[in-house]
GROMACS .gro file of C-alpha atoms in nm:
model
  380
    1ALA     CA    1   9.014  11.814  15.566
    2ILE     CA    2   8.903  11.775  15.204
    3HIS     CA    3   8.876  11.418  15.073
    4ARG     CA    4   9.028  11.389  14.728
    5HIS     CA    5   8.972  11.101  14.485
    6PRO     CA    6   9.301  10.917  14.408
    7LEU     CA    7   9.226  10.888  14.033
    8PRO     CA    8   9.195  11.175  13.786
    9PRO     CA    9   8.845  11.249  13.643
   10ALA     CA   10   8.925  11.089  13.305
   11GLN     CA   11   9.002  10.751  13.466
   12ARG     CA   12   8.709  10.752  13.706
   13ARG     CA   13   8.413  10.513  13.641
   14PRO     CA   14   8.069  10.668  13.597
   15ALA     CA   15   7.836  10.625  13.898
   16LEU     CA   16   7.579  10.350  13.842
   17PRO     CA   17   7.212  10.384  13.942
   18PRO     CA   18   7.101  10.183  14.253
   19ALA     CA   19   6.891   9.940  14.042
   20ALA     CA   20   7.195   9.850  13.828
   21ARG     CA   21   7.403   9.797  14.144
   22GLN     CA   22   7.149   9.547  14.280
   23ILE     CA   23   7.156   9.351  13.953
   24ASP     CA   24   7.534   9.328  13.963
   25GLU     CA   25   7.531   9.202  14.324
   26SER     CA   26   7.271   8.931  14.246
   27GLU     CA   27   7.478   8.818  13.948
   28LEU     CA   28   7.784   8.787  14.168
   29LEU     CA   29   7.599   8.568  14.420
   30THR     CA   30   7.474   8.317  14.163
   31VAL     CA   31   7.701   8.034  14.047
   32PRO     CA   32   7.684   7.947  13.675
   33ASP     CA   33   7.524   7.613  13.590
   34GLY     CA   34   7.771   7.331  13.530
   35TRP     CA   35   8.061   7.517  13.698
   36LYS     CA   36   8.303   7.297  13.895
   37GLU     CA   37   8.598   7.389  14.110
   38PRO     CA   38   8.925   7.286  13.939
   39ALA     CA   39   9.090   6.977  14.090
   40PHE     CA   40   9.392   7.014  14.318
   41THR     CA   41   9.703   6.882  14.133
   42ARG     CA   42  10.075   6.842  14.206
   43GLU     CA   43  10.144   7.167  14.025
   44ASP     CA   44   9.952   7.352  14.300
   45ASN     CA   45  10.185   7.207  14.568
   46PRO     CA   46  10.505   7.075  14.402
   47LYS     CA   47  10.717   7.061  14.722
   48GLY     CA   48  10.466   6.846  14.913
   49LEU     CA   49  10.401   6.850  15.290
   50LEU     CA   50  10.654   6.939  15.558
   51GLU     CA   51  10.535   6.707  15.838
   52GLU     CA   52  10.364   6.370  15.859
   53SER     CA   53   9.999   6.371  15.972
   54SER     CA   54   9.804   6.068  16.094
   55PHE     CA   55   9.456   5.981  16.218
   56ALA     CA   56   9.330   5.664  16.390
   57THR     CA   57   8.986   5.531  16.474
   58LEU     CA   58   8.856   5.222  16.656
   59PHE     CA   59   8.605   4.982  16.502
   60PRO     CA   60   8.362   4.731  16.663
   61LYS     CA   61   8.434   4.358  16.673
   62TYR     CA   62   8.154   4.266  16.429
   63ARG     CA   63   8.321   4.479  16.153
   64GLU     CA   64   8.650   4.289  16.171
   65ALA     CA   65   8.562   4.020  15.912
   66TYR     CA   66   8.433   4.275  15.656
   67LEU     CA   67   8.730   4.510  15.700
   68ARG     CA   68   8.977   4.223  15.657
   69GLU     CA   69   8.813   4.140  15.322
   70CYS     CA   70   8.794   4.494  15.181
   71TRP     CA   71   9.121   4.632  15.327
   72PRO     CA   72   9.329   4.572  15.007
   73LEU     CA   73   9.074   4.784  14.816
   74VAL     CA   74   9.098   5.060  15.081
   75GLN     CA   75   9.479   5.064  15.052
   76LYS     CA   76   9.458   5.077  14.672
   77ALA     CA   77   9.210   5.370  14.678
   78LEU     CA   78   9.424   5.567  14.928
   79SER     CA   79   9.753   5.492  14.748
   80GLU     CA   80   9.625   5.698  14.452
   81HIS     CA   81   9.632   5.998  14.689
   82TYR     CA   82   9.968   5.886  14.839
   83VAL     CA   83   9.819   5.804  15.181
   84ASN     CA   84   9.915   5.492  15.379
   85ALA     CA   85   9.652   5.285  15.565
   86THR     CA   86   9.714   5.023  15.836
   87LEU     CA   87   9.469   4.783  16.001
   88ASP     CA   88   9.547   4.663  16.356
   89LEU     CA   89   9.324   4.363  16.440
   90ILE     CA   90   9.477   4.313  16.788
   91GLU     CA   91   9.401   4.668  16.902
   92GLY     CA   92   9.091   4.697  16.678
   93SER     CA   93   9.192   5.022  16.508
   94MET     CA   94   9.250   5.175  16.162
   95THR     CA   95   9.521   5.436  16.097
   96VAL     CA   96   9.587   5.664  15.797
   97THR     CA   97   9.914   5.858  15.753
   98THR     CA   98  10.057   6.094  15.492
   99THR     CA   99  10.381   6.015  15.300
  100LYS     CA  100  10.657   6.223  15.143
  101LYS     CA  101  10.477   6.202  14.805
  102THR     CA  102  10.147   6.341  14.943
  103PHE     CA  103  10.081   6.680  14.781
  104ASP     CA  104   9.712   6.736  14.874
  105PRO     CA  105   9.692   6.852  15.240
  106TYR     CA  106   9.319   6.767  15.256
  107ALA     CA  107   9.372   6.407  15.138
  108VAL     CA  108   9.444   6.284  15.492
  109ILE     CA  109   9.119   6.445  15.618
  110ARG     CA  110   8.923   6.257  15.351
  111ALA     CA  111   9.107   5.936  15.443
  112ARG     CA  112   9.010   5.993  15.809
  113ASP     CA  113   8.643   6.030  15.706
  114LEU     CA  114   8.673   5.710  15.500
  115ILE     CA  115   8.787   5.498  15.796
  116LYS     CA  116   8.520   5.659  16.018
  117LEU     CA  117   8.248   5.561  15.773
  118LEU     CA  118   8.384   5.207  15.744
  119ALA     CA  119   8.375   5.178  16.126
  120ARG     CA  120   8.007   5.292  16.123
  121SER     CA  121   7.898   5.000  15.895
  122VAL     CA  122   7.897   5.199  15.567
  123PRO     CA  123   7.992   4.964  15.279
  124PHE     CA  124   8.324   5.029  15.100
  125GLU     CA  125   8.151   5.100  14.764
  126GLN     CA  126   7.974   5.402  14.919
  127ALA     CA  127   8.247   5.511  15.164
  128VAL     CA  128   8.513   5.541  14.888
  129ARG     CA  129   8.307   5.825  14.733
  130ILE     CA  130   8.434   6.053  15.013
  131LEU     CA  131   8.764   6.082  14.825
  132GLN     CA  132   8.585   6.286  14.555
  133ASP     CA  133   8.596   6.668  14.576
  134ASP     CA  134   8.219   6.733  14.564
  135VAL     CA  135   8.127   6.471  14.829
  136ALA     CA  136   8.128   6.521  15.207
  137CYS     CA  137   8.011   6.317  15.505
  138ASP     CA  138   7.836   6.376  15.837
  139ILE     CA  139   7.809   6.135  16.131
  140ILE     CA  140   7.514   6.240  16.349
  141LYS     CA  141   7.511   6.111  16.709
  142ILE     CA  142   7.154   6.037  16.822
  143GLY     CA  143   7.217   5.817  17.129
  144SER     CA  144   7.204   6.098  17.388
  145LEU     CA  145   6.904   6.287  17.240
  146VAL     CA  146   6.639   6.062  17.403
  147ARG     CA  147   6.645   5.935  17.763
  148LYS     CA  148   6.427   5.625  17.748
  149ARG     CA  149   6.553   5.332  17.542
  150ASP     CA  150   6.202   5.232  17.422
  151THR     CA  151   6.123   5.579  17.284
  152PHE     CA  152   6.469   5.596  17.124
  153ILE     CA  153   6.412   5.267  16.935
  154LYS     CA  154   6.062   5.382  16.831
  155ARG     CA  155   6.186   5.714  16.690
  156ARG     CA  156   6.486   5.555  16.519
  157GLY     CA  157   6.244   5.308  16.355
  158ARG     CA  158   6.030   5.605  16.247
  159LEU     CA  159   6.334   5.744  16.064
  160LEU     CA  160   6.370   5.418  15.872
  161GLY     CA  161   5.999   5.383  15.795
  162PRO     CA  162   5.808   5.069  15.685
  163LYS     CA  163   6.054   4.853  15.487
  164GLY     CA  164   6.299   5.147  15.471
  165SER     CA  165   6.061   5.363  15.260
  166THR     CA  166   6.113   5.686  15.461
  167LEU     CA  167   6.492   5.653  15.442
  168LYS     CA  168   6.475   5.586  15.067
  169ALA     CA  169   6.259   5.899  15.015
  170LEU     CA  170   6.513   6.108  15.210
  171GLU     CA  171   6.799   5.968  15.001
  172LEU     CA  172   6.620   6.059  14.675
  173LEU     CA  173   6.534   6.413  14.790
  174THR     CA  174   6.878   6.498  14.935
  175ASN     CA  175   7.100   6.297  14.692
  176CYS     CA  176   7.274   6.148  14.995
  177TYR     CA  177   7.348   5.794  15.111
  178ILE     CA  178   7.214   5.747  15.467
  179MET     CA  179   7.308   5.463  15.702
  180VAL     CA  180   7.133   5.421  16.040
  181GLN     CA  181   7.348   5.207  16.269
  182GLY     CA  182   7.324   5.184  16.650
  183ASN     CA  183   7.349   5.528  16.810
  184THR     CA  184   7.465   5.711  16.494
  185VAL     CA  185   7.334   5.811  16.150
  186SER     CA  186   7.600   5.832  15.877
  187ALA     CA  187   7.526   6.049  15.573
  188LEU     CA  188   7.734   6.082  15.256
  189GLY     CA  189   7.666   6.330  14.974
  190PRO     CA  190   7.672   6.699  14.875
  191PHE     CA  191   7.690   6.972  15.142
  192SER     CA  192   7.335   7.103  15.079
  193GLY     CA  193   7.190   6.752  15.116
  194LEU     CA  194   7.385   6.682  15.437
  195LYS     CA  195   7.239   6.997  15.594
  196GLU     CA  196   6.884   6.876  15.524
  197VAL     CA  197   6.960   6.521  15.646
  198ARG     CA  198   7.091   6.653  15.979
  199LYS     CA  199   6.780   6.869  16.026
  200VAL     CA  200   6.541   6.578  15.951
  201VAL     CA  201   6.729   6.336  16.182
  202LEU     CA  202   6.738   6.579  16.477
  203ASP     CA  203   6.370   6.672  16.430
  204THR     CA  204   6.274   6.302  16.423
  205MET     CA  205   6.453   6.244  16.754
  206LYS     CA  206   6.263   6.547  16.893
  207ASN     CA  207   5.933   6.369  16.813
  208ILE     CA  208   5.860   6.549  16.481
  209HIS     CA  209   5.759   6.295  16.219
  210PRO     CA  210   5.993   6.288  15.913
  211ILE     CA  211   5.696   6.296  15.672
  212TYR     CA  212   5.652   6.670  15.744
  213ASN     CA  213   6.012   6.746  15.649
  214ILE     CA  214   5.983   6.522  15.342
  215LYS     CA  215   5.680   6.725  15.226
  216THR     CA  216   5.871   7.053  15.259
  217LEU     CA  217   6.170   6.907  15.072
  218MET     CA  218   5.944   6.797  14.786
  219ILE     CA  219   5.793   7.146  14.761
  220LYS     CA  220   6.139   7.308  14.769
  221ARG     CA  221   6.254   7.076  14.493
  222GLU     CA  222   5.967   7.187  14.268
  223LEU     CA  223   6.018   7.557  14.351
  224SER     CA  224   6.391   7.539  14.269
  225LYS     CA  225   6.303   7.443  13.908
  226ASP     CA  226   6.131   7.780  13.853
  227PRO     CA  227   6.397   8.048  13.773
  228GLU     CA  228   6.159   8.336  13.864
  229LEU     CA  229   6.123   8.216  14.224
  230ARG     CA  230   6.498   8.185  14.291
  231SER     CA  231   6.532   8.538  14.428
  232GLN     CA  232   6.197   8.531  14.616
  233SER     CA  233   6.102   8.403  14.960
  234TRP     CA  234   5.944   8.056  14.966
  235GLU     CA  235   5.775   8.084  15.306
  236ARG     CA  236   5.428   8.137  15.155
  237PHE     CA  237   5.453   7.806  14.965
  238LEU     CA  238   5.591   7.591  15.248
  239PRO     CA  239   5.341   7.417  15.482
  240LYS     CA  240   5.321   7.519  15.846
  241PHE     CA  241   5.249   7.232  16.082
  242LYS     CA  242   5.113   7.291  16.430
  243ARG     CA  243   5.172   7.057  16.719
  244LYS     CA  244   4.864   6.888  16.858
  245ASN     CA  245   4.883   6.729  17.201
  246LEU     CA  246   4.575   6.506  17.207
  247LYS     CA  247   4.658   6.348  17.540
  248LYS     CA  248   4.534   6.538  17.842
  249ARG     CA  249   4.782   6.636  18.105
  250LYS     CA  250   4.792   6.392  18.394
  251GLU     CA  251   4.663   6.549  18.711
  252PRO     CA  252   4.886   6.506  19.015
  253LYS     CA  253   4.762   6.286  19.300
  254LYS     CA  254   4.849   6.544  19.562
  255LYS     CA  255   4.717   6.886  19.471
  256ASN     CA  256   4.884   7.173  19.652
  257MET     CA  257   4.603   7.408  19.740
  258LYS     CA  258   4.711   7.769  19.774
  259LYS     CA  259   4.638   7.913  20.116
  260GLU     CA  260   4.471   8.248  20.156
  261TYR     CA  261   4.714   8.534  20.181
  262THR     CA  262   4.754   8.682  20.528
  263PRO     CA  263   4.987   8.971  20.613
  264PHE     CA  264   5.064   8.819  20.955
  265PRO     CA  265   5.345   8.566  20.986
  266PRO     CA  266   5.267   8.211  21.103
  267PRO     CA  267   5.293   8.140  21.479
  268GLN     CA  268   5.639   8.043  21.594
  269PRO     CA  269   5.668   7.669  21.672
  270GLU     CA  270   5.736   7.570  22.032
  271SER     CA  271   6.095   7.486  22.112
  272GLN     CA  272   6.202   7.187  22.325
  273ILE     CA  273   6.255   7.412  22.626
  274ASP     CA  274   5.902   7.554  22.592
  275LYS     CA  275   5.757   7.202  22.585
  276GLU     CA  276   5.960   7.103  22.894
  277LEU     CA  277   5.845   7.415  23.078
  278ALA     CA  278   5.481   7.340  22.994
  279SER     CA  279   5.506   6.977  23.118
  280GLY     CA  280   5.723   7.067  23.420
  281GLU     CA  281   6.020   6.851  23.312
  282TYR     CA  282   6.246   7.155  23.295
  283PHE     CA  283   6.249   7.190  23.674
  284LEU     CA  284   6.334   6.825  23.743
  285LYS     CA  285   6.685   6.724  23.840
  286GLU     CA  286   6.907   6.515  23.612
  287ARG     CA  287   6.848   6.197  23.819
  288GLN     CA  288   6.473   6.244  23.805
  289LYS     CA  289   6.490   6.302  23.427
  290LYS     CA  290   6.691   5.986  23.374
  291ARG     CA  291   6.456   5.787  23.597
  292LYS     CA  292   6.157   5.914  23.398
  293GLN     CA  293   6.327   5.817  23.070
  294VAL     CA  294   6.401   5.467  23.205
  295GLU     CA  295   6.038   5.428  23.317
  296GLU     CA  296   5.911   5.530  22.972
  297ILE     CA  297   6.145   5.281  22.805
  298LYS     CA  298   6.032   5.004  23.043
  299ALA     CA  299   5.665   5.085  22.976
  300LYS     CA  300   5.724   5.061  22.599
  301GLN     CA  301   5.908   4.732  22.645
  302ALA     CA  302   5.623   4.592  22.857
  303ASP     CA  303   5.367   4.687  22.586
  304ALA     CA  304   5.581   4.522  22.318
  305ILE     CA  305   5.619   4.201  22.527
  306LYS     CA  306   5.245   4.193  22.588
  307LYS     CA  307   5.166   4.223  22.217
  308ARG     CA  308   5.422   3.956  22.132
  309GLN     CA  309   5.274   3.719  22.391
  310GLU     CA  310   4.923   3.774  22.254
  311GLU     CA  311   5.043   3.686  21.904
  312ARG     CA  312   5.208   3.366  22.036
  313ASN     CA  313   4.894   3.263  22.228
  314LYS     CA  314   4.683   3.296  21.914
  315ALA     CA  315   4.819   2.962  21.794
  316PHE     CA  316   4.684   2.786  22.111
  317ILE     CA  317   4.331   2.931  22.097
  318PRO     CA  318   4.097   2.662  21.954
  319PRO     CA  319   3.883   2.759  21.657
  320LYS     CA  320   3.510   2.810  21.702
  321GLU     CA  321   3.312   2.491  21.643
  322LYS     CA  322   3.032   2.499  21.393
  323THR     CA  323   2.680   2.452  21.543
  324VAL     CA  324   2.526   2.118  21.435
  325VAL     CA  325   2.177   2.161  21.292
  326LYS     CA  326   1.947   1.879  21.417
  327THR     CA  327   1.734   1.722  21.146
  328LYS     CA  328   1.363   1.694  21.229
  329LYS     CA  329   1.213   1.347  21.243
  330ALA     CA  330   1.004   1.262  20.947
  331SER     CA  331   0.631   1.288  21.030
  332THR     CA  332   0.415   0.971  21.021
  333GLU     CA  333   0.173   1.137  20.781
  334ASN     CA  334   0.439   1.183  20.515
  335LYS     CA  335   0.558   0.823  20.549
  336ILE     CA  336   0.513   0.608  20.239
  337ASP     CA  337   0.285   0.301  20.274
  338ILE     CA  338   0.513   0.024  20.147
  339GLU     CA  339   0.255  -0.254  20.193
  340ALA     CA  340  -0.002  -0.084  19.967
  341ILE     CA  341   0.263  -0.041  19.694
  342LYS     CA  342   0.350  -0.413  19.714
  343GLU     CA  343  -0.018  -0.514  19.665
  344LYS     CA  344  -0.052  -0.289  19.362
  345VAL     CA  345   0.258  -0.446  19.205
  346LYS     CA  346   0.117  -0.801  19.264
  347ASN     CA  347  -0.217  -0.712  19.103
  348ALA     CA  348  -0.040  -0.560  18.806
  349LYS     CA  349   0.162  -0.880  18.754
  350LYS     CA  350  -0.156  -1.096  18.754
  351LYS     CA  351  -0.317  -0.887  18.482
  352LYS     CA  352  -0.246  -0.971  18.122
  353LEU     CA  353  -0.131  -0.706  17.881
  354GLY     CA  354  -0.430  -0.526  17.721
  355ALA     CA  355  -0.677  -0.681  17.977
  356LEU     CA  356  -0.970  -0.472  18.105
  357PRO     CA  357  -0.994  -0.366  18.470
  358VAL     CA  358  -1.206  -0.575  18.720
  359GLU     CA  359  -1.500  -0.330  18.744
  360GLU     CA  360  -1.545  -0.317  18.365
  361VAL     CA  361  -1.537  -0.700  18.346
  362LYS     CA  362  -1.817  -0.725  18.611
  363LEU     CA  363  -2.036  -0.476  18.421
  364LYS     CA  364  -1.986  -0.670  18.094
  365VAL     CA  365  -2.083  -1.002  18.257
  366ALA     CA  366  -2.405  -0.847  18.399
  367ALA     CA  367  -2.498  -0.709  18.052
  368ASP     CA  368  -2.448  -1.053  17.890
  369GLU     CA  369  -2.680  -1.223  18.149
  370LYS     CA  370  -2.960  -0.968  18.078
  371LYS     CA  371  -2.941  -1.039  17.704
  372LYS     CA  372  -2.970  -1.416  17.766
  373LYS     CA  373  -3.287  -1.368  17.979
  374LYS     CA  374  -3.453  -1.157  17.705
  375LYS     CA  375  -3.385  -1.428  17.443
  376LYS     CA  376  -3.550  -1.697  17.665
  377LYS     CA  377  -3.870  -1.482  17.698
  378PHE     CA  378  -3.902  -1.445  17.318
  379THR     CA  379  -3.854  -1.821  17.256
  380THR     CA  380  -4.121  -1.918  17.511
   0.00000   0.00000   0.00000
């Protein structure tokens, strides 16, 4: 079978070279700067929707006061898209429904996202942005990613950073509003930013610090400004971080040592019958067996009673008395002579203060008498 071209040769396009084909394909993939998708109007769907659609979501008790305040603003924002909103405080739920005037089929989906964000503690001023065409939202559940509560709180705090600095840096790099509340992280912004936010949040809960992802985002932001690098791979510019486990692995208390391999199987354990045959119990009659069992039980009971009695008698055993050490009588040699001390005290009292001792006084008197005798000799 011969394949024939449907068009005549005059109407056929000339075959392009492969290089020109590649250029055309790359041009098709790129979106012109400043291009926006045209808004969906009533002219696109003049007949409206066939059926009524509705979505409901529950909200926590602590959000009741805030929702009651801002609910008129929510109704006003949704009425522009012809969507009804009801707040049930008894049940604790919010419901959005389409009306006969609703022409945009996606308006109810945006309204559903709006009430979800309000339930997750996102303020109304930020949540109302979801009604715009170029804004989307993502609610990331992080509660079940970590088992231990302490590690979960630590990693969630790591996502926030000191005084919310890490979260602020993420918001600036991704052009998204991020709200960390309880077991969820709510993000609101463009689709490309939401993708990056989800990656950073999940990596943080997997014990990868957000600073590494922030560094890569900063580099990507600078590379995107260069038009020459748009069609090239950025892997050579991006940093590659390796995991470092500084902590040594804890060694188990019980180490299972591998036994040497032997081709022979282990010996078969003895059965109950083998044990009875070895002891001779197998050949005893039933009465004798029962009697032996009773005797064993009685012997055990007697041992238990004996031990119990010993423990009771412990209270009546007197404690060992301490041996009294006899003090040796003081020897007569070491005795103090009280009488001699008394005499010394008396003599001391008789003496005047500054007076010379008795021996010195006697010597002085003798010297004075000698001098007197010498004087008498000279005079005669």
